[in-house]
Tab-separated table of C-alpha atoms in Angstrom:
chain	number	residue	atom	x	y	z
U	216	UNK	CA	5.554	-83.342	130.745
U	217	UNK	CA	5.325	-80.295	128.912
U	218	UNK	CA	2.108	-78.615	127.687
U	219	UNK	CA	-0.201	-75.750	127.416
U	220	UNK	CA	-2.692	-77.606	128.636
U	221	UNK	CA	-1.264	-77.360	132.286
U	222	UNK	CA	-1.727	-73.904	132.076
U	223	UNK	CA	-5.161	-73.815	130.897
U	224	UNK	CA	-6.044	-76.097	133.607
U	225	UNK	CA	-5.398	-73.491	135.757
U	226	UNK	CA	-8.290	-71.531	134.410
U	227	UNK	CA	-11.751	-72.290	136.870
U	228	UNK	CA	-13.481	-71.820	133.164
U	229	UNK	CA	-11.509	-74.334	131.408
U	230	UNK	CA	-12.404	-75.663	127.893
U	231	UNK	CA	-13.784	-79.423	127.753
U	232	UNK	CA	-11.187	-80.842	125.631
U	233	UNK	CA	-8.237	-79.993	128.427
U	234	UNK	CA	-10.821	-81.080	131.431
U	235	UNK	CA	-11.184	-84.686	129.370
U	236	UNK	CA	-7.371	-85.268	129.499
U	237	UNK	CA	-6.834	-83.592	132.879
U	238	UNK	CA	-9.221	-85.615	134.281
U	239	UNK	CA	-8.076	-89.009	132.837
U	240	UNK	CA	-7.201	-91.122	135.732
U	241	UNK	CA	-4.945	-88.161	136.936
U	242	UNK	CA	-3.517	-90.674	139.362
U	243	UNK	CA	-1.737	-93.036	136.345
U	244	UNK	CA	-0.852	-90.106	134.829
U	245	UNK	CA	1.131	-88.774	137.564
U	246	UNK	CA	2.608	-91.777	138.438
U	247	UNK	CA	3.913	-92.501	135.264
U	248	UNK	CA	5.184	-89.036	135.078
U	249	UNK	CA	7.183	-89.305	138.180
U	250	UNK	CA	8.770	-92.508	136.972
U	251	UNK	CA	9.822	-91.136	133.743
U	252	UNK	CA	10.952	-88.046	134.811
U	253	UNK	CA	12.929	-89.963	137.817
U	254	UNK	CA	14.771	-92.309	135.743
U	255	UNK	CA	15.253	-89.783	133.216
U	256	UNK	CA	17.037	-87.526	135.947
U	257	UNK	CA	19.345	-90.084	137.538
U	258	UNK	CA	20.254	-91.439	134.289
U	259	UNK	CA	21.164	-87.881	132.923
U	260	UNK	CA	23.153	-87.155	135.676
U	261	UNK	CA	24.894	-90.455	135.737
U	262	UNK	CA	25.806	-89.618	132.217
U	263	UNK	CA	27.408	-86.299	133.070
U	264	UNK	CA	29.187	-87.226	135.876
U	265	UNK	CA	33.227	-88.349	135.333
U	266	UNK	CA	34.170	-91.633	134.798
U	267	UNK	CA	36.931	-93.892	135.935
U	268	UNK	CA	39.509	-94.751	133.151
U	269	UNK	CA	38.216	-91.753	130.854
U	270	UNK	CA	40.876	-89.602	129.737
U	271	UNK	CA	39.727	-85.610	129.624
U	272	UNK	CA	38.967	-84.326	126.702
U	273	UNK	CA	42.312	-82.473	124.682
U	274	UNK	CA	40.427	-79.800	123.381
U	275	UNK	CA	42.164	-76.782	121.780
U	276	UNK	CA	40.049	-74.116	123.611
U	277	UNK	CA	36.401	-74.741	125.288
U	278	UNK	CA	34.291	-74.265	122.593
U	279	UNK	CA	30.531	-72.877	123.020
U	280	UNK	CA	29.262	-75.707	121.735
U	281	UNK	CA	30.212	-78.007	124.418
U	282	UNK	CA	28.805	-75.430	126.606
U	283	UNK	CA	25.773	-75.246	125.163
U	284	UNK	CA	24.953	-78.773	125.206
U	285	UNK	CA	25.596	-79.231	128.693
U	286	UNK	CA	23.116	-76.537	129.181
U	287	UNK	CA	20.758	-78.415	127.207
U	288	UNK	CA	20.826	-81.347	130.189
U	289	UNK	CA	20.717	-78.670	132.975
U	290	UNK	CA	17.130	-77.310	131.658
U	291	UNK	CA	16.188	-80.791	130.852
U	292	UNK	CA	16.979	-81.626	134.446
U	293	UNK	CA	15.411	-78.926	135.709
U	294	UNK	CA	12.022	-79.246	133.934
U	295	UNK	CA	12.403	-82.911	134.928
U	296	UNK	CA	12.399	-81.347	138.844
U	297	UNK	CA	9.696	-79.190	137.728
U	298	UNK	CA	7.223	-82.238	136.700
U	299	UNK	CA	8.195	-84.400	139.637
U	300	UNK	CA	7.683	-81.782	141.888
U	301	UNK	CA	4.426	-80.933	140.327
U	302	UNK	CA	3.124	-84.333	139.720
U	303	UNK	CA	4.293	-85.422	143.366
U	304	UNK	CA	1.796	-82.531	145.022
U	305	UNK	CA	-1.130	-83.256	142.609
U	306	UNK	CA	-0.367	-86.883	144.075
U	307	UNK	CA	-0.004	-86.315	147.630
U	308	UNK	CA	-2.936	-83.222	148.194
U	309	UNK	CA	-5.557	-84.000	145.926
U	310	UNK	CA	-7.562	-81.934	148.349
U	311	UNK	CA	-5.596	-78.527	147.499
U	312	UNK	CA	-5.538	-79.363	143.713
U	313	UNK	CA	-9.293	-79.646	143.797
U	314	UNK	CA	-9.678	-76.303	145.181
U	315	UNK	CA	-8.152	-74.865	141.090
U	316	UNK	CA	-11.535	-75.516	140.128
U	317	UNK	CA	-13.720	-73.710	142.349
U	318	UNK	CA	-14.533	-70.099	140.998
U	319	UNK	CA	-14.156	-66.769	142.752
U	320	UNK	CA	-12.309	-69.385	145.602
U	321	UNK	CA	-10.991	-67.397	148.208
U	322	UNK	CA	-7.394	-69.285	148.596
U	323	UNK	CA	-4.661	-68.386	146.439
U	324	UNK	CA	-2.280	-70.937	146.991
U	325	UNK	CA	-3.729	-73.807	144.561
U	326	UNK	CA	-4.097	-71.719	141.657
U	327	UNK	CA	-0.696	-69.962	141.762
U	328	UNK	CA	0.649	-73.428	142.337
U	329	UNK	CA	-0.731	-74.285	139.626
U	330	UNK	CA	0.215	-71.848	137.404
U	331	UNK	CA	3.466	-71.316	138.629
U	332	UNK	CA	4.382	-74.778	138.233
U	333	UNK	CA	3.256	-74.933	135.072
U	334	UNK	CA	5.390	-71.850	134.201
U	335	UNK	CA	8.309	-73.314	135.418
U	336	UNK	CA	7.868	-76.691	133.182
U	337	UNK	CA	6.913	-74.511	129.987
U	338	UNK	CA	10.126	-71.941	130.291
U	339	UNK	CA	12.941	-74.635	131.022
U	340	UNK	CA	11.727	-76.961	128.283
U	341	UNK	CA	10.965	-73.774	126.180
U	342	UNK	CA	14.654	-72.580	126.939
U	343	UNK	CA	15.777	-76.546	125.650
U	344	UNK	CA	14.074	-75.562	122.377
U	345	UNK	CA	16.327	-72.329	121.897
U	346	UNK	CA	19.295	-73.968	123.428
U	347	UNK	CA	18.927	-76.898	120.634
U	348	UNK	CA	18.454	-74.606	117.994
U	349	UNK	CA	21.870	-72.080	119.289
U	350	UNK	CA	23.317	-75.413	118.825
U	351	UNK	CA	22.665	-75.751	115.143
U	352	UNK	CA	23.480	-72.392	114.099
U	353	UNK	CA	26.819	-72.728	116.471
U	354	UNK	CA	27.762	-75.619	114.574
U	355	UNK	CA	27.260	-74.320	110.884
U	356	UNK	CA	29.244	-70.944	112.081
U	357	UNK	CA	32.126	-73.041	113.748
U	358	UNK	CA	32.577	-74.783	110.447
U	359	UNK	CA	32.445	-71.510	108.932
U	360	UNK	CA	34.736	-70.213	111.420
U	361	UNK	CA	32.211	-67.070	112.176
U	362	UNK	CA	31.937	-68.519	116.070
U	363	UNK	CA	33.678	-68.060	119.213
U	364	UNK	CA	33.213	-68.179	122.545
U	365	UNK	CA	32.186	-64.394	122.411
U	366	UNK	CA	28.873	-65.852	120.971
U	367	UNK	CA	27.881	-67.739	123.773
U	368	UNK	CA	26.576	-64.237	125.371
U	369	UNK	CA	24.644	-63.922	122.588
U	370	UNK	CA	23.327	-66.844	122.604
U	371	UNK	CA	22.567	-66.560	126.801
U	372	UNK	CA	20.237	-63.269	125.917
U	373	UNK	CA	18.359	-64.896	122.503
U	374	UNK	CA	17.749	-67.832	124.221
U	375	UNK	CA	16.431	-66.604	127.843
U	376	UNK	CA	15.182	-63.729	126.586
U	377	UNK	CA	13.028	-65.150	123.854
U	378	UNK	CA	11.601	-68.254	126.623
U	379	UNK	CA	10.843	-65.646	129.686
U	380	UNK	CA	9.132	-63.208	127.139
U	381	UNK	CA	7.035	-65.971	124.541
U	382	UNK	CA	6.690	-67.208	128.530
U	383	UNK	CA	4.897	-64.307	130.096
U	384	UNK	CA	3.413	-63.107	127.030
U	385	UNK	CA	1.544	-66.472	126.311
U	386	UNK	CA	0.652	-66.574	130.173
U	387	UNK	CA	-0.664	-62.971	130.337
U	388	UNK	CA	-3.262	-63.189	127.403
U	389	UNK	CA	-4.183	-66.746	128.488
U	390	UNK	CA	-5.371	-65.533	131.996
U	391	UNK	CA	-6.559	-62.123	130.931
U	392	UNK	CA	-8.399	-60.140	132.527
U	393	UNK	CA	-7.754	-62.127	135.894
U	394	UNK	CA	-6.518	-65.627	136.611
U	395	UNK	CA	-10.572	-66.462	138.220
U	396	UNK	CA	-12.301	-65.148	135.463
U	397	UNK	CA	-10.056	-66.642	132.298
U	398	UNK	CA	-12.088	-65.192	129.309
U	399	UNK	CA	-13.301	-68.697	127.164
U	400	UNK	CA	-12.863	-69.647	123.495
U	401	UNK	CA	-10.108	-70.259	121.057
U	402	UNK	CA	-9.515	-66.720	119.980
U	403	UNK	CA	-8.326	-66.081	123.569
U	404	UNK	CA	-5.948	-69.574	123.741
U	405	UNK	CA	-4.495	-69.420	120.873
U	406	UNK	CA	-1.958	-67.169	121.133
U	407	UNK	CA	-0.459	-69.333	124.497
U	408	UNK	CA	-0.697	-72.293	122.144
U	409	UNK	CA	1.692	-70.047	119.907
U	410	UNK	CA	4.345	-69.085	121.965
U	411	UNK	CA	4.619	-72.605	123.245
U	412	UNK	CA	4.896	-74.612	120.650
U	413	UNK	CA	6.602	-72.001	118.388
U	414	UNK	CA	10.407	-73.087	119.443
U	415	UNK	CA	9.384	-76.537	119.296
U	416	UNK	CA	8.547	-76.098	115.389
U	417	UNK	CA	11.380	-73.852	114.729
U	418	UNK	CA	13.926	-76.614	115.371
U	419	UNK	CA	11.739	-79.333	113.729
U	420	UNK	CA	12.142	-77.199	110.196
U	421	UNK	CA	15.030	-75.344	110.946
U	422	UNK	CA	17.798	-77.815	113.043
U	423	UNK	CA	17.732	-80.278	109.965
U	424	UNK	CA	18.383	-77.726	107.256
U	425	UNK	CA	21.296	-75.892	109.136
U	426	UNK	CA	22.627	-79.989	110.185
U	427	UNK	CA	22.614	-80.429	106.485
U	428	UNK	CA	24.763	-78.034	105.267
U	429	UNK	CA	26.967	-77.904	108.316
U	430	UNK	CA	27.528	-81.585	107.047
U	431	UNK	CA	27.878	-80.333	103.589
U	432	UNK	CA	30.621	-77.966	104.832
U	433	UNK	CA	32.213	-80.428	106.539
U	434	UNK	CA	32.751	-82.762	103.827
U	435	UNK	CA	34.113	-79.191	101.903
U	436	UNK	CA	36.477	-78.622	104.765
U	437	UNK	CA	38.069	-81.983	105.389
U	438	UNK	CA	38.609	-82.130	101.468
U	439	UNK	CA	40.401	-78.777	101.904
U	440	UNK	CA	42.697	-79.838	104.278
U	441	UNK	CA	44.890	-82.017	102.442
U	442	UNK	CA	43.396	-81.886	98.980
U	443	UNK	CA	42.171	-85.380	99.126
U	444	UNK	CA	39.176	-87.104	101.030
U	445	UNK	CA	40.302	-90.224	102.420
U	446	UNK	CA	38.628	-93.561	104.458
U	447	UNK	CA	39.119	-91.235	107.642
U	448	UNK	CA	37.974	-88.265	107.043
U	449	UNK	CA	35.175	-89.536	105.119
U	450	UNK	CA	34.581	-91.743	108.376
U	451	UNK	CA	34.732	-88.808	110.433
U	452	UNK	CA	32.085	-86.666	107.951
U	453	UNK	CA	29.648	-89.468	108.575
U	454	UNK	CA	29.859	-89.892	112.372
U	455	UNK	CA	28.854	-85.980	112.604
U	456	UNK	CA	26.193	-86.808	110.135
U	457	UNK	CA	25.079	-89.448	112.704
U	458	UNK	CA	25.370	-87.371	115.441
U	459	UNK	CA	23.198	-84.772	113.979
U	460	UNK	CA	20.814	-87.480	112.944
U	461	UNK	CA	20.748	-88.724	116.439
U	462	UNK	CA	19.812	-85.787	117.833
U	463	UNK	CA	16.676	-84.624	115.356
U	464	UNK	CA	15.574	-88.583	116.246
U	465	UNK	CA	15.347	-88.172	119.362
U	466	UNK	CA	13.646	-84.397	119.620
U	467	UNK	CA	10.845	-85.826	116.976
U	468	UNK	CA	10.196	-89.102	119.138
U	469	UNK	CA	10.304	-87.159	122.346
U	470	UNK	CA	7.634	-84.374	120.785
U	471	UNK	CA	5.565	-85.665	117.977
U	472	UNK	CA	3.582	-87.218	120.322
U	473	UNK	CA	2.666	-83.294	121.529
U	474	UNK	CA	1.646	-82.031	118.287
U	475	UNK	CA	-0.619	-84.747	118.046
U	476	UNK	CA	-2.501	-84.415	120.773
U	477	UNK	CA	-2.852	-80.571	120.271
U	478	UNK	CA	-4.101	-81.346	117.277
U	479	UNK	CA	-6.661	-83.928	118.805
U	480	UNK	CA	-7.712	-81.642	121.094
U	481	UNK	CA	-7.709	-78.416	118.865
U	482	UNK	CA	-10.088	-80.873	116.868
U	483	UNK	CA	-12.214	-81.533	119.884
U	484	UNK	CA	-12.622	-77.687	120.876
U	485	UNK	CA	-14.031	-76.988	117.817
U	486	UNK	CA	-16.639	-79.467	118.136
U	487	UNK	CA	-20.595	-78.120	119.912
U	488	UNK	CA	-20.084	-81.421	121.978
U	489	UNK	CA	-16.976	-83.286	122.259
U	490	UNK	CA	-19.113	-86.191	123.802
U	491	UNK	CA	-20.790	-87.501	120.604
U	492	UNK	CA	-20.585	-91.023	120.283
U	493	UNK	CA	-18.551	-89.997	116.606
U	494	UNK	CA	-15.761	-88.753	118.274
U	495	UNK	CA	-15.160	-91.787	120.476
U	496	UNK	CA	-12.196	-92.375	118.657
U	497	UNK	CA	-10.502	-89.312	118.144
U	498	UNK	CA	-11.116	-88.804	122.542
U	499	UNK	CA	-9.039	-92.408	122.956
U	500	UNK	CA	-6.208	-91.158	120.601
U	501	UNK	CA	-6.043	-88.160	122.679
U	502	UNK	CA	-5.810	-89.833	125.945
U	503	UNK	CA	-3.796	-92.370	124.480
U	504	UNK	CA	-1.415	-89.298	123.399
U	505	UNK	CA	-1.326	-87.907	126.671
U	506	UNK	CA	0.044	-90.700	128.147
U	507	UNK	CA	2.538	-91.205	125.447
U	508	UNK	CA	3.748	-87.874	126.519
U	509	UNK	CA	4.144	-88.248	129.649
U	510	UNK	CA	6.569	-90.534	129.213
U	511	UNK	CA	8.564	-89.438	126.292
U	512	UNK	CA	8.772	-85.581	126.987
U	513	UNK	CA	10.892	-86.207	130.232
U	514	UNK	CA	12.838	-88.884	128.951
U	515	UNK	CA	14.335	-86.238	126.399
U	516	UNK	CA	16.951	-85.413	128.711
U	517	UNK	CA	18.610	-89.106	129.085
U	518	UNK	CA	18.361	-89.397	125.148
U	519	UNK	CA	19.854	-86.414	124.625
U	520	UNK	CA	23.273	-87.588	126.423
U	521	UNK	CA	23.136	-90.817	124.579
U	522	UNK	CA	22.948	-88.671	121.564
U	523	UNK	CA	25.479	-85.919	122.754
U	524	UNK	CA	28.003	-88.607	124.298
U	525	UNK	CA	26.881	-92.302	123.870
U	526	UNK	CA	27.121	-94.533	126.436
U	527	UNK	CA	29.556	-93.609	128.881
U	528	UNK	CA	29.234	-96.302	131.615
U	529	UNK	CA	28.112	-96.897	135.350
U	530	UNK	CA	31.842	-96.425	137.019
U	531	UNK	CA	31.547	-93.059	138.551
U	532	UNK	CA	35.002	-91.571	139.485
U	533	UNK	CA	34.614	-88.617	142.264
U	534	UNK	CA	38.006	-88.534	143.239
U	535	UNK	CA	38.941	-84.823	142.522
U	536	UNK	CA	41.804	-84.406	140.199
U	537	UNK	CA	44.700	-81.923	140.776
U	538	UNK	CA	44.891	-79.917	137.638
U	539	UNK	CA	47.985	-77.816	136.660
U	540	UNK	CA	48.269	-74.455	136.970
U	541	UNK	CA	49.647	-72.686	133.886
U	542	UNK	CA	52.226	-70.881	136.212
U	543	UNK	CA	53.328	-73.967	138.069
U	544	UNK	CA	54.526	-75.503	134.908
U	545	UNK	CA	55.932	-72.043	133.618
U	546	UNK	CA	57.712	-71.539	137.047
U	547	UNK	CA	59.125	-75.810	137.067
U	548	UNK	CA	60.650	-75.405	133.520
U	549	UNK	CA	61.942	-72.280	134.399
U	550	UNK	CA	63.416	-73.416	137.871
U	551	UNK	CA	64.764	-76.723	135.989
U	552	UNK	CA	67.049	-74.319	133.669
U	553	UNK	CA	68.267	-72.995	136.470
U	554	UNK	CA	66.569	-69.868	135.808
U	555	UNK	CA	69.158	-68.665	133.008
U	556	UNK	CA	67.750	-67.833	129.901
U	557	UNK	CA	68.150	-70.145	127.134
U	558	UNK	CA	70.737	-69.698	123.927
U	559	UNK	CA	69.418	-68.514	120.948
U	560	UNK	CA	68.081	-70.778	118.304
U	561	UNK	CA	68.949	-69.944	114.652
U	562	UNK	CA	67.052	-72.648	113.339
U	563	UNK	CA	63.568	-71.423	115.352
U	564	UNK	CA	62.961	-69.236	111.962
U	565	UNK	CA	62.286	-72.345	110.348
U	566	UNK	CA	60.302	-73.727	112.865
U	567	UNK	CA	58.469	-70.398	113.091
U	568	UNK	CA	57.462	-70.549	109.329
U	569	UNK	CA	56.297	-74.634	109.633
U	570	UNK	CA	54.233	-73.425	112.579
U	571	UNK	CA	52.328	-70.733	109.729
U	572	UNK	CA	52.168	-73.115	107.295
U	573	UNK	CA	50.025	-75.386	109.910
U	574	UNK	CA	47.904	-72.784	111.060
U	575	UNK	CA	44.711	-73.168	108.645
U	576	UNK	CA	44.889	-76.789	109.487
U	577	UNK	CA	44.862	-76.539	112.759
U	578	UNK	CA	42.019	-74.079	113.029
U	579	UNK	CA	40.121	-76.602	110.591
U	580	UNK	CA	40.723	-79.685	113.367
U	581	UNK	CA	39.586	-77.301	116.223
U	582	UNK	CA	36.524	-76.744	114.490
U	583	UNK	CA	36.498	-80.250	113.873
U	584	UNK	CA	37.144	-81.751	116.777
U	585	UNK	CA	34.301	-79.466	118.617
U	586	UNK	CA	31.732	-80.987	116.265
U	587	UNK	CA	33.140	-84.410	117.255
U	588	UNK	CA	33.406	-83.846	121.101
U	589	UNK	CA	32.516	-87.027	123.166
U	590	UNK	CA	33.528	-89.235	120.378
U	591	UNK	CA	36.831	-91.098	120.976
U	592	UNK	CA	37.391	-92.175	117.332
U	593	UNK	CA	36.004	-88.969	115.691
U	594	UNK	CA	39.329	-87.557	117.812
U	595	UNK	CA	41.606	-90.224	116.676
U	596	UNK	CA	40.859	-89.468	112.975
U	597	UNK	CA	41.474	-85.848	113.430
U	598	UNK	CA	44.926	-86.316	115.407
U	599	UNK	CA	46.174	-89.085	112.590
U	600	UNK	CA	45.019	-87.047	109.429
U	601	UNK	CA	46.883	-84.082	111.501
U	602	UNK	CA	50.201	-82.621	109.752
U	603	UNK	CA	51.387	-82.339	112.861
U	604	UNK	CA	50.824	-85.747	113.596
U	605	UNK	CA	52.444	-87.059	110.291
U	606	UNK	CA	55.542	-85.222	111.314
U	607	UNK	CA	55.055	-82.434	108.867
């Protein structure tokens, strides 16, 4: 799982409200990390692997946000890595994990384990956060048609730029002056609690409001298209709707749980002795919280494919497919005319002036049907409602 906890833990000087939940039967808690992030990871990449019997996708061009939610799964399957890996040593050498704790220890290898671990869990899910939230501005500029694929660049350096640097710069004040002599209260924490949980709470306020009006814009563009809103297009507005909702549902159930145990144990910190028979309860609904997360935070990745894609079965097809080569089928039509060049067409002046006339509408199904990708019927809406498809 993924919290700023893990790096404080690193810290020989750590605060009592992280050594109460690190120390909960660190055993369970690793276990049941391992199992969620496991099942999480097969079942992710089961979901993104081809199937038998599924057609490949028509799409006009590739369209960044396709990409971008494929690079959603690969940092959630990374980070996924990142806790097994981690939870799997704390597991197997609880000898080397205890020597984190000893102060001015003389081997290095625990704590930079430790914090480089940690690290590695923070920036991928960290990167996730940005990713998610290129993915809601992406799809209110498609709409608007202000996107391409020239933005995915853009999107590369916000999005790893902004992790690595809220990344180091959170790490670097946490362990200042030195990683054995962590300087101790909140003033000095804070600021790592910051840049972790900032992209989190960006696309919890933000990634609804942009999802809204890309709907809303939608709804405005399908009505555009033919001057009238039928049963399919308003079928096809509410199945991106879904989608959208789908996606916020699963981010909140995968990361409230986070917040509320930071806020637990922000609580806690505060307190002269978080011990006190008074704050029995508030200690269980920590613990119980960071259990909660350990399950749900790497689970994010499988819910994010049912969410992106639904459902898209167990029959794995590896067979690689031959695909054509735009000059193979340039050279075979030219080689079946015999290599003469074709009459002139007096009539292509009228097909040239039906293709303008279809332009706008076409460029409103691409951005359409990018919205839409991984959903068979959103497709077949867009190809019937079509002027070309109606023979226009």
């Amino acid at each position: 799982m993924a919290s700023p906890r893990l790096e404080t833990y690193c810290c020989p000087n750590r605060d009592a409200a992280t050594q109460l939940v690190m120390n909960f039967q660190p055993e369970v808690f690793c276990g049941v990390c391992i199992g969620s992030a496991s099942v999480s990871l097969l079942l992710t990449i089961l979901q993104l692997l081809p199937k038998k019997g599924q057609s490949p996708r028509k799409m006009p061009k590739a369209s960044s946000s396709s990409t971008i939610l494929l690079l959603i799964s690969i940092c959630d399957i990374l980070g996924g890595l990142g806790i097994i890996f981690r939870s799997s040593v704390w597991l197997g050498f609880p000898g080397f994990i205890a020597n984190i704790s000893v102060v001015n220890g003389t081997d290095v290898w625990p704590s930079a384990f430790c914090v480089g671990s940690a690290m590695w869990i923070q920036l991928l899910y960290s990167a996730g956060f940005w990713w998610l939230f290129c993915y809601a501005v992406d799809s209110y500029l498609v709409v608007r048609r202000s996107a391409g694929l020239s933005t995915i660049v853009l999107y590369h350096m916000m999005t790893w730029g902004l992790a690595v640097m809220l990344c180091v710069e959170g790490i670097a004040l946490l362990y200042y002056p030195s990683l054995s002599s962590c300087e101790n209260g909140l003033e000095h924490a804070i600021p790592h609690y910051v840049t972790t949980y900032a992209p989190l709470l960006l696309v919890l306020v933000v990634n609804p409001i942009l999802f809204r009006r890309t709907v809303s814009a939608v709804a405005s563009l399908l009505k555009g298209r033919q001057g009238i809103y039928t049963e399919n297009e308003r079928r096809l507005g509410t199945e991106i709707q879904m989608r959208f909702f789908k996606i916020m549902l699963v981010f909140i159930i995968c990361w409230s749980s986070n917040i509320i145990n930071e806020s637990l144990l922000f609580y806690l910190e505060m307190q002269p002795d978080i011990n006190e028979m008074p704050l029995k309860n508030i200690r269980s609904a920590a613990l119980i919280t960071w259990i909660i997360m350990g399950v749900l935070n790497p689970m994010q990745g499988f819910l994010f494919t049912l969410a992106f894609y639904g459902w898209t079965g167990c029959s794995v097809d590896l067979k690689r497919r031959k695909r054509e080569i735009p000059w193979e089928s340039m050279s075979s039509s030219t080689t079946g005319d015999n290599a003469y060049p074709s009459p002139v067409n007096y009539q292509s002046s009228i097909h040239d002036s039906k293709k303008i006339s279809t332009t706008d509408s076409q460029q409103t199904d691409e951005a359409i049907s990018m919205l839409s990708e991984g959903n068979t019927s959103g497709d077949d809406i867009i190809t019937r409602s079509s002027p070309i498809y109606q023979g226009w």
